Amino acid sequence: MDSKQVLGTASGAWGERRWAGVGAAEVMLLAVAAVWGGSYAVAKQATQQLPVLEFIALRFGLTFVVLLPALRPLFDAQWRQGLAVGGLLGANLLAIFVCETFGVSLTAASNAAFLISLCVALTPFVEWWLLGRRPEPRMFWAAGLSAVGAAMLSATSPASISVGWGDGLMVIAAFLRAVMVCMTRRFAGRHSMPALTLTAVQSGMMALGAMALSLVASKGAWHMPPATASFWWGMAYLVLLCTVFAFFAQNHAASHSSPSRVSLLMGSEPVFGALIAVYGFGETVGAWGWAGGLLIVMAAWWVTMPQSTAPRAHSVNL
């Protein structure tokens, strides 16, 4: 199926527009990486004021409310199929965020940045496994380059990388991120929902799932969210930019780009996280870390360059 049929002719044409080998979908993904790069500090502060599962339920419950107008396409003939796809992807996202949020709370931020970036290295293999399509050789090389760069970015030296329970959760989250990208691509032709509608369904599923898990874990206990301005400003950042915009951009781009390319571009997230940490929160990143960040940027740039081989010109329909 031609990917331009997924979100409509106008949206598809916009997604296919390219400048010097970089399309609008890739630009959106880099913007998402920048936004998510600043989310770690905000989320960490918020989870210090509210339990993790309740925080996830509140964040995605608010996202669902914001996106209520986007649910109108669900009343079309294919609403059952749309709900099934959105629910499945939402359950996967909930698993990602539970592992990610608990993982960050149990390990160093540098370790978390490295381990979640393993999604970049894992995606070509997950794509091969789930979609039966062997990625281009350069995807494997670029994925390896990005993984090495993420390791360098997250540690002052090779000896400073450690492994713990939080690290294990981040590895699981990285694997689930790779699965998520491939599943979004695989299910793209099985529904006619716009990207925002799919995001709304996913958010509703995540809010309900996190609420149910929290009530079971706490035996029915529930906390009122704090009334501090910092908490709600942070929540607004997470809901509007890190969730509404980011999930829309990822769902849209996954229908216009290969899973490996999506993950490689998203792998630049640690670079933006380091820049925000240094210039926004006064943290220090040494030469080893900046060298690793350069490797990630190089890998992301490499994978966006257009193909010059003739056989790729015949592989338009996926």
PDB file of C-alpha atoms in Angstrom:
ATOM      1  CA  MET A   1       0.000   0.000   0.000  1.00  0.00           C
ATOM      2  CA  ASP A   2       1.191   3.492  -0.855  1.00  0.00           C
ATOM      3  CA  SER A   3       1.925   5.316   2.408  1.00  0.00           C
ATOM      4  CA  LYS A   4       0.309   8.491   1.031  1.00  0.00           C
ATOM      5  CA  GLN A   5      -3.101   6.802   1.310  1.00  0.00           C
ATOM      6  CA  VAL A   6      -2.811   6.481   5.069  1.00  0.00           C
ATOM      7  CA  LEU A   7      -3.563  10.037   6.118  1.00  0.00           C
ATOM      8  CA  GLY A   8      -5.097  11.400   2.926  1.00  0.00           C
ATOM      9  CA  THR A   9      -3.749  12.990  -0.220  1.00  0.00           C
ATOM     10  CA  ALA A  10      -2.999  16.413   1.265  1.00  0.00           C
ATOM     11  CA  SER A  11      -1.301  15.041   4.363  1.00  0.00           C
ATOM     12  CA  GLY A  12       0.648  12.538   2.283  1.00  0.00           C
ATOM     13  CA  ALA A  13       1.878  15.204  -0.133  1.00  0.00           C
ATOM     14  CA  TRP A  14       3.019  17.294   2.804  1.00  0.00           C
ATOM     15  CA  GLY A  15       4.811  14.300   4.324  1.00  0.00           C
ATOM     16  CA  GLU A  16       6.618  13.554   1.036  1.00  0.00           C
ATOM     17  CA  ARG A  17       7.996  17.081   0.540  1.00  0.00           C
ATOM     18  CA  ARG A  18      11.760  17.106   0.925  1.00  0.00           C
ATOM     19  CA  TRP A  19      14.524  19.683   1.170  1.00  0.00           C
ATOM     20  CA  ALA A  20      18.075  18.484   0.437  1.00  0.00           C
ATOM     21  CA  GLY A  21      17.071  14.907   1.243  1.00  0.00           C
ATOM     22  CA  VAL A  22      15.305  15.808   4.509  1.00  0.00           C
ATOM     23  CA  GLY A  23      11.504  15.565   4.477  1.00  0.00           C
ATOM     24  CA  ALA A  24       8.927  17.329   6.637  1.00  0.00           C
ATOM     25  CA  ALA A  25       8.385  14.077   8.542  1.00  0.00           C
ATOM     26  CA  GLU A  26      12.073  14.013   9.508  1.00  0.00           C
ATOM     27  CA  VAL A  27      11.954  17.667  10.620  1.00  0.00           C
ATOM     28  CA  MET A  28       8.967  16.852  12.837  1.00  0.00           C
ATOM     29  CA  LEU A  29      10.831  13.922  14.369  1.00  0.00           C
ATOM     30  CA  LEU A  30      13.848  16.088  15.189  1.00  0.00           C
ATOM     31  CA  ALA A  31      11.488  18.584  16.862  1.00  0.00           C
ATOM     32  CA  VAL A  32      10.018  15.729  18.891  1.00  0.00           C
ATOM     33  CA  ALA A  33      13.503  14.623  19.918  1.00  0.00           C
ATOM     34  CA  ALA A  34      14.238  18.170  21.106  1.00  0.00           C
ATOM     35  CA  VAL A  35      11.001  18.350  23.097  1.00  0.00           C
ATOM     36  CA  TRP A  36      11.515  14.936  24.646  1.00  0.00           C
ATOM     37  CA  GLY A  37      15.093  15.840  25.476  1.00  0.00           C
ATOM     38  CA  GLY A  38      13.757  18.374  27.962  1.00  0.00           C
ATOM     39  CA  SER A  39      11.099  16.069  29.399  1.00  0.00           C
ATOM     40  CA  TYR A  40      13.328  14.040  31.717  1.00  0.00           C
ATOM     41  CA  ALA A  41      13.898  16.809  34.257  1.00  0.00           C
ATOM     42  CA  VAL A  42      10.239  17.876  34.144  1.00  0.00           C
ATOM     43  CA  ALA A  43       8.935  14.325  34.597  1.00  0.00           C
ATOM     44  CA  LYS A  44      11.427  13.602  37.373  1.00  0.00           C
ATOM     45  CA  GLN A  45      10.262  16.660  39.322  1.00  0.00           C
ATOM     46  CA  ALA A  46       6.607  15.735  38.788  1.00  0.00           C
ATOM     47  CA  THR A  47       7.038  12.134  39.977  1.00  0.00           C
ATOM     48  CA  GLN A  48       8.616  13.447  43.166  1.00  0.00           C
ATOM     49  CA  GLN A  49       5.251  15.068  43.922  1.00  0.00           C
ATOM     50  CA  LEU A  50       2.930  12.308  42.685  1.00  0.00           C
ATOM     51  CA  PRO A  51       3.274   8.486  42.442  1.00  0.00           C
ATOM     52  CA  VAL A  52       4.450   7.248  39.045  1.00  0.00           C
ATOM     53  CA  LEU A  53       1.271   5.447  37.948  1.00  0.00           C
ATOM     54  CA  GLU A  54      -0.972   8.306  39.087  1.00  0.00           C
ATOM     55  CA  PHE A  55       1.291  10.734  37.259  1.00  0.00           C
ATOM     56  CA  ILE A  56       0.963   8.694  34.039  1.00  0.00           C
ATOM     57  CA  ALA A  57      -2.829   8.461  34.448  1.00  0.00           C
ATOM     58  CA  LEU A  58      -3.136  12.231  35.006  1.00  0.00           C
ATOM     59  CA  ARG A  59      -0.823  13.119  32.128  1.00  0.00           C
ATOM     60  CA  PHE A  60      -2.611  10.991  29.554  1.00  0.00           C
ATOM     61  CA  GLY A  61      -6.053  11.641  30.988  1.00  0.00           C
ATOM     62  CA  LEU A  62      -5.500  15.361  30.397  1.00  0.00           C
ATOM     63  CA  THR A  63      -4.161  14.571  26.922  1.00  0.00           C
ATOM     64  CA  PHE A  64      -7.326  12.600  26.151  1.00  0.00           C
ATOM     65  CA  VAL A  65      -9.507  15.527  27.267  1.00  0.00           C
ATOM     66  CA  VAL A  66      -7.533  17.967  25.084  1.00  0.00           C
ATOM     67  CA  LEU A  67      -7.957  15.659  22.082  1.00  0.00           C
ATOM     68  CA  LEU A  68     -11.673  14.888  22.529  1.00  0.00           C
ATOM     69  CA  PRO A  69     -12.614  16.864  19.361  1.00  0.00           C
ATOM     70  CA  ALA A  70     -10.258  14.625  17.365  1.00  0.00           C
ATOM     71  CA  LEU A  71     -12.391  11.559  18.129  1.00  0.00           C
ATOM     72  CA  ARG A  72     -15.061  12.403  15.551  1.00  0.00           C
ATOM     73  CA  PRO A  73     -13.608  10.088  12.851  1.00  0.00           C
ATOM     74  CA  LEU A  74     -14.252   7.150  15.222  1.00  0.00           C
ATOM     75  CA  PHE A  75     -17.962   7.394  14.352  1.00  0.00           C
ATOM     76  CA  ASP A  76     -17.209   6.313  10.794  1.00  0.00           C
ATOM     77  CA  ALA A  77     -17.820   2.789   9.558  1.00  0.00           C
ATOM     78  CA  GLN A  78     -14.390   1.543  10.639  1.00  0.00           C
ATOM     79  CA  TRP A  79     -14.577   2.703  14.246  1.00  0.00           C
ATOM     80  CA  ARG A  80     -14.219  -0.818  15.675  1.00  0.00           C
ATOM     81  CA  GLN A  81     -11.058  -1.432  13.688  1.00  0.00           C
ATOM     82  CA  GLY A  82      -9.708   1.982  14.645  1.00  0.00           C
ATOM     83  CA  LEU A  83     -10.366   1.338  18.317  1.00  0.00           C
ATOM     84  CA  ALA A  84      -8.678  -2.055  18.113  1.00  0.00           C
ATOM     85  CA  VAL A  85      -5.533  -0.615  16.502  1.00  0.00           C
ATOM     86  CA  GLY A  86      -5.433   2.401  18.825  1.00  0.00           C
ATOM     87  CA  GLY A  87      -6.022   0.228  21.859  1.00  0.00           C
ATOM     88  CA  LEU A  88      -3.232  -2.179  20.958  1.00  0.00           C
ATOM     89  CA  LEU A  89      -0.759   0.635  20.280  1.00  0.00           C
ATOM     90  CA  GLY A  90      -1.916   2.401  23.458  1.00  0.00           C
ATOM     91  CA  ALA A  91      -1.247  -0.719  25.540  1.00  0.00           C
ATOM     92  CA  ASN A  92       2.251  -0.899  24.077  1.00  0.00           C
ATOM     93  CA  LEU A  93       2.826   2.773  24.885  1.00  0.00           C
ATOM     94  CA  LEU A  94       1.616   2.257  28.448  1.00  0.00           C
ATOM     95  CA  ALA A  95       4.152  -0.543  28.894  1.00  0.00           C
ATOM     96  CA  ILE A  96       6.867   1.743  27.501  1.00  0.00           C
ATOM     97  CA  PHE A  97       6.035   4.612  29.853  1.00  0.00           C
ATOM     98  CA  VAL A  98       5.714   2.392  32.925  1.00  0.00           C
ATOM     99  CA  CYS A  99       9.146   0.842  32.276  1.00  0.00           C
ATOM    100  CA  GLU A 100      10.665   4.190  31.320  1.00  0.00           C
ATOM    101  CA  THR A 101       9.305   6.189  34.265  1.00  0.00           C
ATOM    102  CA  PHE A 102      10.162   3.583  36.897  1.00  0.00           C
ATOM    103  CA  GLY A 103      13.529   2.986  35.185  1.00  0.00           C
ATOM    104  CA  VAL A 104      14.516   6.652  35.337  1.00  0.00           C
ATOM    105  CA  SER A 105      13.651   6.705  39.035  1.00  0.00           C
ATOM    106  CA  LEU A 106      15.936   3.713  39.699  1.00  0.00           C
ATOM    107  CA  THR A 107      19.020   4.608  37.646  1.00  0.00           C
ATOM    108  CA  ALA A 108      21.180   7.593  36.761  1.00  0.00           C
ATOM    109  CA  ALA A 109      19.868   9.918  34.075  1.00  0.00           C
ATOM    110  CA  SER A 110      22.996   9.295  31.991  1.00  0.00           C
ATOM    111  CA  ASN A 111      22.414   5.542  32.056  1.00  0.00           C
ATOM    112  CA  ALA A 112      18.767   6.062  31.159  1.00  0.00           C
ATOM    113  CA  ALA A 113      19.679   8.206  28.146  1.00  0.00           C
ATOM    114  CA  PHE A 114      22.096   5.576  26.882  1.00  0.00           C
ATOM    115  CA  LEU A 115      19.832   2.586  27.405  1.00  0.00           C
ATOM    116  CA  ILE A 116      16.671   4.103  25.912  1.00  0.00           C
ATOM    117  CA  SER A 117      18.733   5.028  22.850  1.00  0.00           C
ATOM    118  CA  LEU A 118      19.332   1.334  22.293  1.00  0.00           C
ATOM    119  CA  CYS A 119      15.981   1.557  20.521  1.00  0.00           C
ATOM    120  CA  VAL A 120      17.979   2.901  17.575  1.00  0.00           C
ATOM    121  CA  ALA A 121      20.162  -0.206  17.414  1.00  0.00           C
ATOM    122  CA  LEU A 122      17.272  -2.595  18.058  1.00  0.00           C
ATOM    123  CA  THR A 123      14.805  -1.254  15.490  1.00  0.00           C
ATOM    124  CA  PRO A 124      16.442  -2.679  12.309  1.00  0.00           C
ATOM    125  CA  PHE A 125      16.332  -6.146  13.871  1.00  0.00           C
ATOM    126  CA  VAL A 126      12.746  -5.716  15.128  1.00  0.00           C
ATOM    127  CA  GLU A 127      11.782  -4.420  11.672  1.00  0.00           C
ATOM    128  CA  TRP A 128      13.309  -7.511  10.129  1.00  0.00           C
ATOM    129  CA  TRP A 129      11.490  -9.732  12.644  1.00  0.00           C
ATOM    130  CA  LEU A 130       8.023  -8.133  12.546  1.00  0.00           C
ATOM    131  CA  LEU A 131       7.841  -6.773   9.005  1.00  0.00           C
ATOM    132  CA  GLY A 132      10.002  -9.338   7.246  1.00  0.00           C
ATOM    133  CA  ARG A 133      11.946  -6.588   5.519  1.00  0.00           C
ATOM    134  CA  ARG A 134      15.708  -6.507   5.825  1.00  0.00           C
ATOM    135  CA  PRO A 135      16.851  -2.886   6.262  1.00  0.00           C
ATOM    136  CA  GLU A 136      19.547  -1.347   4.091  1.00  0.00           C
ATOM    137  CA  PRO A 137      23.117  -2.154   5.202  1.00  0.00           C
ATOM    138  CA  ARG A 138      23.749   1.498   6.096  1.00  0.00           C
ATOM    139  CA  MET A 139      20.875   1.308   8.643  1.00  0.00           C
ATOM    140  CA  PHE A 140      22.815  -1.304  10.621  1.00  0.00           C
ATOM    141  CA  TRP A 141      26.009   0.752  10.479  1.00  0.00           C
ATOM    142  CA  ALA A 142      24.200   3.963  11.436  1.00  0.00           C
ATOM    143  CA  ALA A 143      22.362   2.183  14.264  1.00  0.00           C
ATOM    144  CA  GLY A 144      25.650   0.917  15.654  1.00  0.00           C
ATOM    145  CA  LEU A 145      27.198   4.378  15.349  1.00  0.00           C
ATOM    146  CA  SER A 146      24.234   5.904  17.179  1.00  0.00           C
ATOM    147  CA  ALA A 147      24.409   3.324  19.973  1.00  0.00           C
ATOM    148  CA  VAL A 148      28.141   3.975  20.474  1.00  0.00           C
ATOM    149  CA  GLY A 149      27.465   7.715  20.525  1.00  0.00           C
ATOM    150  CA  ALA A 150      24.717   7.315  23.107  1.00  0.00           C
ATOM    151  CA  ALA A 151      27.055   5.306  25.325  1.00  0.00           C
ATOM    152  CA  MET A 152      29.709   8.015  25.099  1.00  0.00           C
ATOM    153  CA  LEU A 153      27.147  10.742  25.751  1.00  0.00           C
ATOM    154  CA  SER A 154      25.856   9.085  28.900  1.00  0.00           C
ATOM    155  CA  ALA A 155      29.200   8.431  30.598  1.00  0.00           C
ATOM    156  CA  THR A 156      32.358  10.350  31.371  1.00  0.00           C
ATOM    157  CA  SER A 157      34.340   7.193  30.587  1.00  0.00           C
ATOM    158  CA  PRO A 158      33.608   3.565  29.614  1.00  0.00           C
ATOM    159  CA  ALA A 159      34.178   2.450  33.205  1.00  0.00           C
ATOM    160  CA  SER A 160      31.354   4.688  34.503  1.00  0.00           C
ATOM    161  CA  ILE A 161      28.567   2.683  32.821  1.00  0.00           C
ATOM    162  CA  SER A 162      26.817   0.443  35.368  1.00  0.00           C
ATOM    163  CA  VAL A 163      23.935  -2.030  35.287  1.00  0.00           C
ATOM    164  CA  GLY A 164      21.034  -2.288  37.771  1.00  0.00           C
ATOM    165  CA  TRP A 165      17.288  -2.890  38.034  1.00  0.00           C
ATOM    166  CA  GLY A 166      16.541   0.516  36.571  1.00  0.00           C
ATOM    167  CA  ASP A 167      18.896  -0.222  33.689  1.00  0.00           C
ATOM    168  CA  GLY A 168      17.011  -3.437  32.960  1.00  0.00           C
ATOM    169  CA  LEU A 169      13.696  -1.558  32.796  1.00  0.00           C
ATOM    170  CA  MET A 170      15.209   0.960  30.379  1.00  0.00           C
ATOM    171  CA  VAL A 171      16.411  -1.862  28.112  1.00  0.00           C
ATOM    172  CA  ILE A 172      12.872  -3.278  28.062  1.00  0.00           C
ATOM    173  CA  ALA A 173      11.511   0.192  27.290  1.00  0.00           C
ATOM    174  CA  ALA A 174      14.001   0.575  24.422  1.00  0.00           C
ATOM    175  CA  PHE A 175      12.914  -2.758  22.952  1.00  0.00           C
ATOM    176  CA  LEU A 176       9.237  -1.816  23.293  1.00  0.00           C
ATOM    177  CA  ARG A 177       9.923   1.510  21.572  1.00  0.00           C
ATOM    178  CA  ALA A 178      11.359  -0.370  18.600  1.00  0.00           C
ATOM    179  CA  VAL A 179       8.313  -2.657  18.565  1.00  0.00           C
ATOM    180  CA  MET A 180       6.049   0.402  18.739  1.00  0.00           C
ATOM    181  CA  VAL A 181       7.586   2.011  15.668  1.00  0.00           C
ATOM    182  CA  CYS A 182       7.265  -1.199  13.658  1.00  0.00           C
ATOM    183  CA  MET A 183       3.701  -1.866  14.834  1.00  0.00           C
ATOM    184  CA  THR A 184       2.626   1.653  13.867  1.00  0.00           C
ATOM    185  CA  ARG A 185       4.043   1.077  10.410  1.00  0.00           C
ATOM    186  CA  ARG A 186       2.458  -2.365  10.125  1.00  0.00           C
ATOM    187  CA  PHE A 187      -1.023  -1.208  11.171  1.00  0.00           C
ATOM    188  CA  ALA A 188      -0.912   2.033   9.164  1.00  0.00           C
ATOM    189  CA  GLY A 189      -3.017   0.567   6.332  1.00  0.00           C
ATOM    190  CA  ARG A 190      -5.572  -1.119   8.603  1.00  0.00           C
ATOM    191  CA  HIS A 191      -7.416   2.027   9.657  1.00  0.00           C
ATOM    192  CA  SER A 192      -8.384   5.383   8.219  1.00  0.00           C
ATOM    193  CA  MET A 193      -7.940   7.437  11.385  1.00  0.00           C
ATOM    194  CA  PRO A 194      -6.001  10.732  11.264  1.00  0.00           C
ATOM    195  CA  ALA A 195      -2.867  10.836  13.398  1.00  0.00           C
ATOM    196  CA  LEU A 196      -4.501  13.025  16.087  1.00  0.00           C
ATOM    197  CA  THR A 197      -7.426  10.605  16.407  1.00  0.00           C
ATOM    198  CA  LEU A 198      -5.030   7.701  16.864  1.00  0.00           C
ATOM    199  CA  THR A 199      -3.158   9.737  19.484  1.00  0.00           C
ATOM    200  CA  ALA A 200      -6.417  10.413  21.346  1.00  0.00           C
ATOM    201  CA  VAL A 201      -7.328   6.723  21.415  1.00  0.00           C
ATOM    202  CA  GLN A 202      -3.845   5.803  22.612  1.00  0.00           C
ATOM    203  CA  SER A 203      -3.992   8.435  25.350  1.00  0.00           C
ATOM    204  CA  GLY A 204      -7.357   7.194  26.590  1.00  0.00           C
ATOM    205  CA  MET A 205      -6.095   3.620  26.708  1.00  0.00           C
ATOM    206  CA  MET A 206      -2.966   4.680  28.613  1.00  0.00           C
ATOM    207  CA  ALA A 207      -4.910   6.774  31.131  1.00  0.00           C
ATOM    208  CA  LEU A 208      -7.356   3.943  31.875  1.00  0.00           C
ATOM    209  CA  GLY A 209      -4.583   1.360  32.057  1.00  0.00           C
ATOM    210  CA  ALA A 210      -2.394   3.423  34.381  1.00  0.00           C
ATOM    211  CA  MET A 211      -5.383   4.213  36.607  1.00  0.00           C
ATOM    212  CA  ALA A 212      -6.312   0.540  36.870  1.00  0.00           C
ATOM    213  CA  LEU A 213      -2.727  -0.484  37.663  1.00  0.00           C
ATOM    214  CA  SER A 214      -2.436   2.256  40.280  1.00  0.00           C
ATOM    215  CA  LEU A 215      -5.686   1.295  42.011  1.00  0.00           C
ATOM    216  CA  VAL A 216      -4.642  -2.356  42.112  1.00  0.00           C
ATOM    217  CA  ALA A 217      -1.120  -1.583  43.352  1.00  0.00           C
ATOM    218  CA  SER A 218      -2.304   0.862  46.036  1.00  0.00           C
ATOM    219  CA  LYS A 219      -5.423  -1.166  46.985  1.00  0.00           C
ATOM    220  CA  GLY A 220      -7.775   1.645  45.996  1.00  0.00           C
ATOM    221  CA  ALA A 221      -5.789   4.585  47.398  1.00  0.00           C
ATOM    222  CA  TRP A 222      -5.545   7.745  45.277  1.00  0.00           C
ATOM    223  CA  HIS A 223      -3.729  11.046  45.823  1.00  0.00           C
ATOM    224  CA  MET A 224      -4.823  14.537  44.890  1.00  0.00           C
ATOM    225  CA  PRO A 225      -2.321  16.206  42.518  1.00  0.00           C
ATOM    226  CA  PRO A 226      -0.278  19.036  44.058  1.00  0.00           C
ATOM    227  CA  ALA A 227      -1.493  22.608  43.612  1.00  0.00           C
ATOM    228  CA  THR A 228       1.943  24.093  42.928  1.00  0.00           C
ATOM    229  CA  ALA A 229       2.445  26.214  39.814  1.00  0.00           C
ATOM    230  CA  SER A 230       5.652  24.360  38.893  1.00  0.00           C
ATOM    231  CA  PHE A 231       3.819  21.027  38.791  1.00  0.00           C
ATOM    232  CA  TRP A 232       1.060  22.295  36.492  1.00  0.00           C
ATOM    233  CA  TRP A 233       3.423  24.200  34.201  1.00  0.00           C
ATOM    234  CA  GLY A 234       5.418  21.005  33.888  1.00  0.00           C
ATOM    235  CA  MET A 235       2.239  19.025  33.239  1.00  0.00           C
ATOM    236  CA  ALA A 236       1.239  21.473  30.500  1.00  0.00           C
ATOM    237  CA  TYR A 237       4.643  21.014  28.858  1.00  0.00           C
ATOM    238  CA  LEU A 238       4.352  17.235  29.036  1.00  0.00           C
ATOM    239  CA  VAL A 239       0.748  17.116  27.786  1.00  0.00           C
ATOM    240  CA  LEU A 240       0.830  19.683  24.977  1.00  0.00           C
ATOM    241  CA  LEU A 241       4.364  19.292  23.645  1.00  0.00           C
ATOM    242  CA  CYS A 242       5.720  15.939  24.799  1.00  0.00           C
ATOM    243  CA  THR A 243       2.463  14.045  24.238  1.00  0.00           C
ATOM    244  CA  VAL A 244      -0.041  15.746  21.899  1.00  0.00           C
ATOM    245  CA  PHE A 245       2.495  17.168  19.454  1.00  0.00           C
ATOM    246  CA  ALA A 246       5.072  14.385  19.857  1.00  0.00           C
ATOM    247  CA  PHE A 247       2.688  11.447  19.408  1.00  0.00           C
ATOM    248  CA  PHE A 248       0.952  13.120  16.469  1.00  0.00           C
ATOM    249  CA  ALA A 249       4.324  13.737  14.811  1.00  0.00           C
ATOM    250  CA  GLN A 250       5.516  10.184  15.476  1.00  0.00           C
ATOM    251  CA  ASN A 251       2.291   8.590  14.203  1.00  0.00           C
ATOM    252  CA  HIS A 252       2.392  10.794  11.105  1.00  0.00           C
ATOM    253  CA  ALA A 253       6.083  10.233  10.389  1.00  0.00           C
ATOM    254  CA  ALA A 254       5.852   6.469  10.940  1.00  0.00           C
ATOM    255  CA  SER A 255       3.452   6.348   7.976  1.00  0.00           C
ATOM    256  CA  HIS A 256       5.842   8.323   5.744  1.00  0.00           C
ATOM    257  CA  SER A 257       9.229   6.898   6.703  1.00  0.00           C
ATOM    258  CA  SER A 258      10.815   3.537   7.487  1.00  0.00           C
ATOM    259  CA  PRO A 259      10.880   2.346  11.130  1.00  0.00           C
ATOM    260  CA  SER A 260      14.689   2.357  11.162  1.00  0.00           C
ATOM    261  CA  ARG A 261      14.827   5.954   9.937  1.00  0.00           C
ATOM    262  CA  VAL A 262      12.225   7.035  12.527  1.00  0.00           C
ATOM    263  CA  SER A 263      14.185   5.465  15.383  1.00  0.00           C
ATOM    264  CA  LEU A 264      17.521   6.849  14.207  1.00  0.00           C
ATOM    265  CA  LEU A 265      16.145  10.375  14.137  1.00  0.00           C
ATOM    266  CA  MET A 266      14.502   9.896  17.514  1.00  0.00           C
ATOM    267  CA  GLY A 267      17.899   8.668  18.714  1.00  0.00           C
ATOM    268  CA  SER A 268      19.105  12.274  18.655  1.00  0.00           C
ATOM    269  CA  GLU A 269      16.999  12.827  21.789  1.00  0.00           C
ATOM    270  CA  PRO A 270      19.996  12.411  24.182  1.00  0.00           C
ATOM    271  CA  VAL A 271      21.844  15.187  22.324  1.00  0.00           C
ATOM    272  CA  PHE A 272      19.013  17.633  22.888  1.00  0.00           C
ATOM    273  CA  GLY A 273      18.702  16.399  26.452  1.00  0.00           C
ATOM    274  CA  ALA A 274      22.375  17.183  27.068  1.00  0.00           C
ATOM    275  CA  LEU A 275      22.072  20.673  25.547  1.00  0.00           C
ATOM    276  CA  ILE A 276      19.012  21.462  27.678  1.00  0.00           C
ATOM    277  CA  ALA A 277      20.702  20.059  30.786  1.00  0.00           C
ATOM    278  CA  VAL A 278      23.822  22.170  30.219  1.00  0.00           C
ATOM    279  CA  TYR A 279      22.229  25.472  29.193  1.00  0.00           C
ATOM    280  CA  GLY A 280      18.948  25.149  31.074  1.00  0.00           C
ATOM    281  CA  PHE A 281      19.906  23.390  34.306  1.00  0.00           C
ATOM    282  CA  GLY A 282      23.630  24.110  34.630  1.00  0.00           C
ATOM    283  CA  GLU A 283      24.817  20.495  34.320  1.00  0.00           C
ATOM    284  CA  THR A 284      28.227  19.589  32.903  1.00  0.00           C
ATOM    285  CA  VAL A 285      28.971  17.340  29.914  1.00  0.00           C
ATOM    286  CA  GLY A 286      32.619  16.505  29.224  1.00  0.00           C
ATOM    287  CA  ALA A 287      34.456  16.100  25.934  1.00  0.00           C
ATOM    288  CA  TRP A 288      33.676  12.348  25.913  1.00  0.00           C
ATOM    289  CA  GLY A 289      29.958  13.106  26.058  1.00  0.00           C
ATOM    290  CA  TRP A 290      30.028  15.798  23.368  1.00  0.00           C
ATOM    291  CA  ALA A 291      31.929  13.425  21.067  1.00  0.00           C
ATOM    292  CA  GLY A 292      29.195  10.851  21.567  1.00  0.00           C
ATOM    293  CA  GLY A 293      26.542  13.455  20.789  1.00  0.00           C
ATOM    294  CA  LEU A 294      28.337  14.273  17.538  1.00  0.00           C
ATOM    295  CA  LEU A 295      28.239  10.591  16.556  1.00  0.00           C
ATOM    296  CA  ILE A 296      24.464  10.485  17.100  1.00  0.00           C
ATOM    297  CA  VAL A 297      23.939  13.616  15.007  1.00  0.00           C
ATOM    298  CA  MET A 298      26.121  12.154  12.249  1.00  0.00           C
ATOM    299  CA  ALA A 299      24.102   8.918  12.267  1.00  0.00           C
ATOM    300  CA  ALA A 300      20.806  10.824  12.076  1.00  0.00           C
ATOM    301  CA  TRP A 301      22.125  12.985   9.228  1.00  0.00           C
ATOM    302  CA  TRP A 302      23.485   9.968   7.355  1.00  0.00           C
ATOM    303  CA  VAL A 303      20.183   8.101   7.365  1.00  0.00           C
ATOM    304  CA  THR A 304      18.240  11.098   5.995  1.00  0.00           C
ATOM    305  CA  MET A 305      20.433  11.389   2.905  1.00  0.00           C
ATOM    306  CA  PRO A 306      18.657  10.326  -0.325  1.00  0.00           C
ATOM    307  CA  GLN A 307      19.428   7.001  -1.964  1.00  0.00           C
ATOM    308  CA  SER A 308      21.336   7.044  -5.233  1.00  0.00           C
ATOM    309  CA  THR A 309      20.906   3.375  -6.174  1.00  0.00           C
ATOM    310  CA  ALA A 310      18.455   2.476  -8.918  1.00  0.00           C
ATOM    311  CA  PRO A 311      16.678  -0.457  -7.210  1.00  0.00           C
ATOM    312  CA  ARG A 312      15.279   1.806  -4.460  1.00  0.00           C
ATOM    313  CA  ALA A 313      13.373   3.796  -7.111  1.00  0.00           C
ATOM    314  CA  HIS A 314      11.097   0.778  -7.637  1.00  0.00           C
ATOM    315  CA  SER A 315      10.233   0.235  -3.950  1.00  0.00           C
ATOM    316  CA  VAL A 316       7.613   2.974  -3.578  1.00  0.00           C
ATOM    317  CA  ASN A 317       4.690   0.799  -2.511  1.00  0.00           C
ATOM    318  CA  LEU A 318       5.074  -0.877   0.865  1.00  0.00           C
TER     319      LEU A 318
END
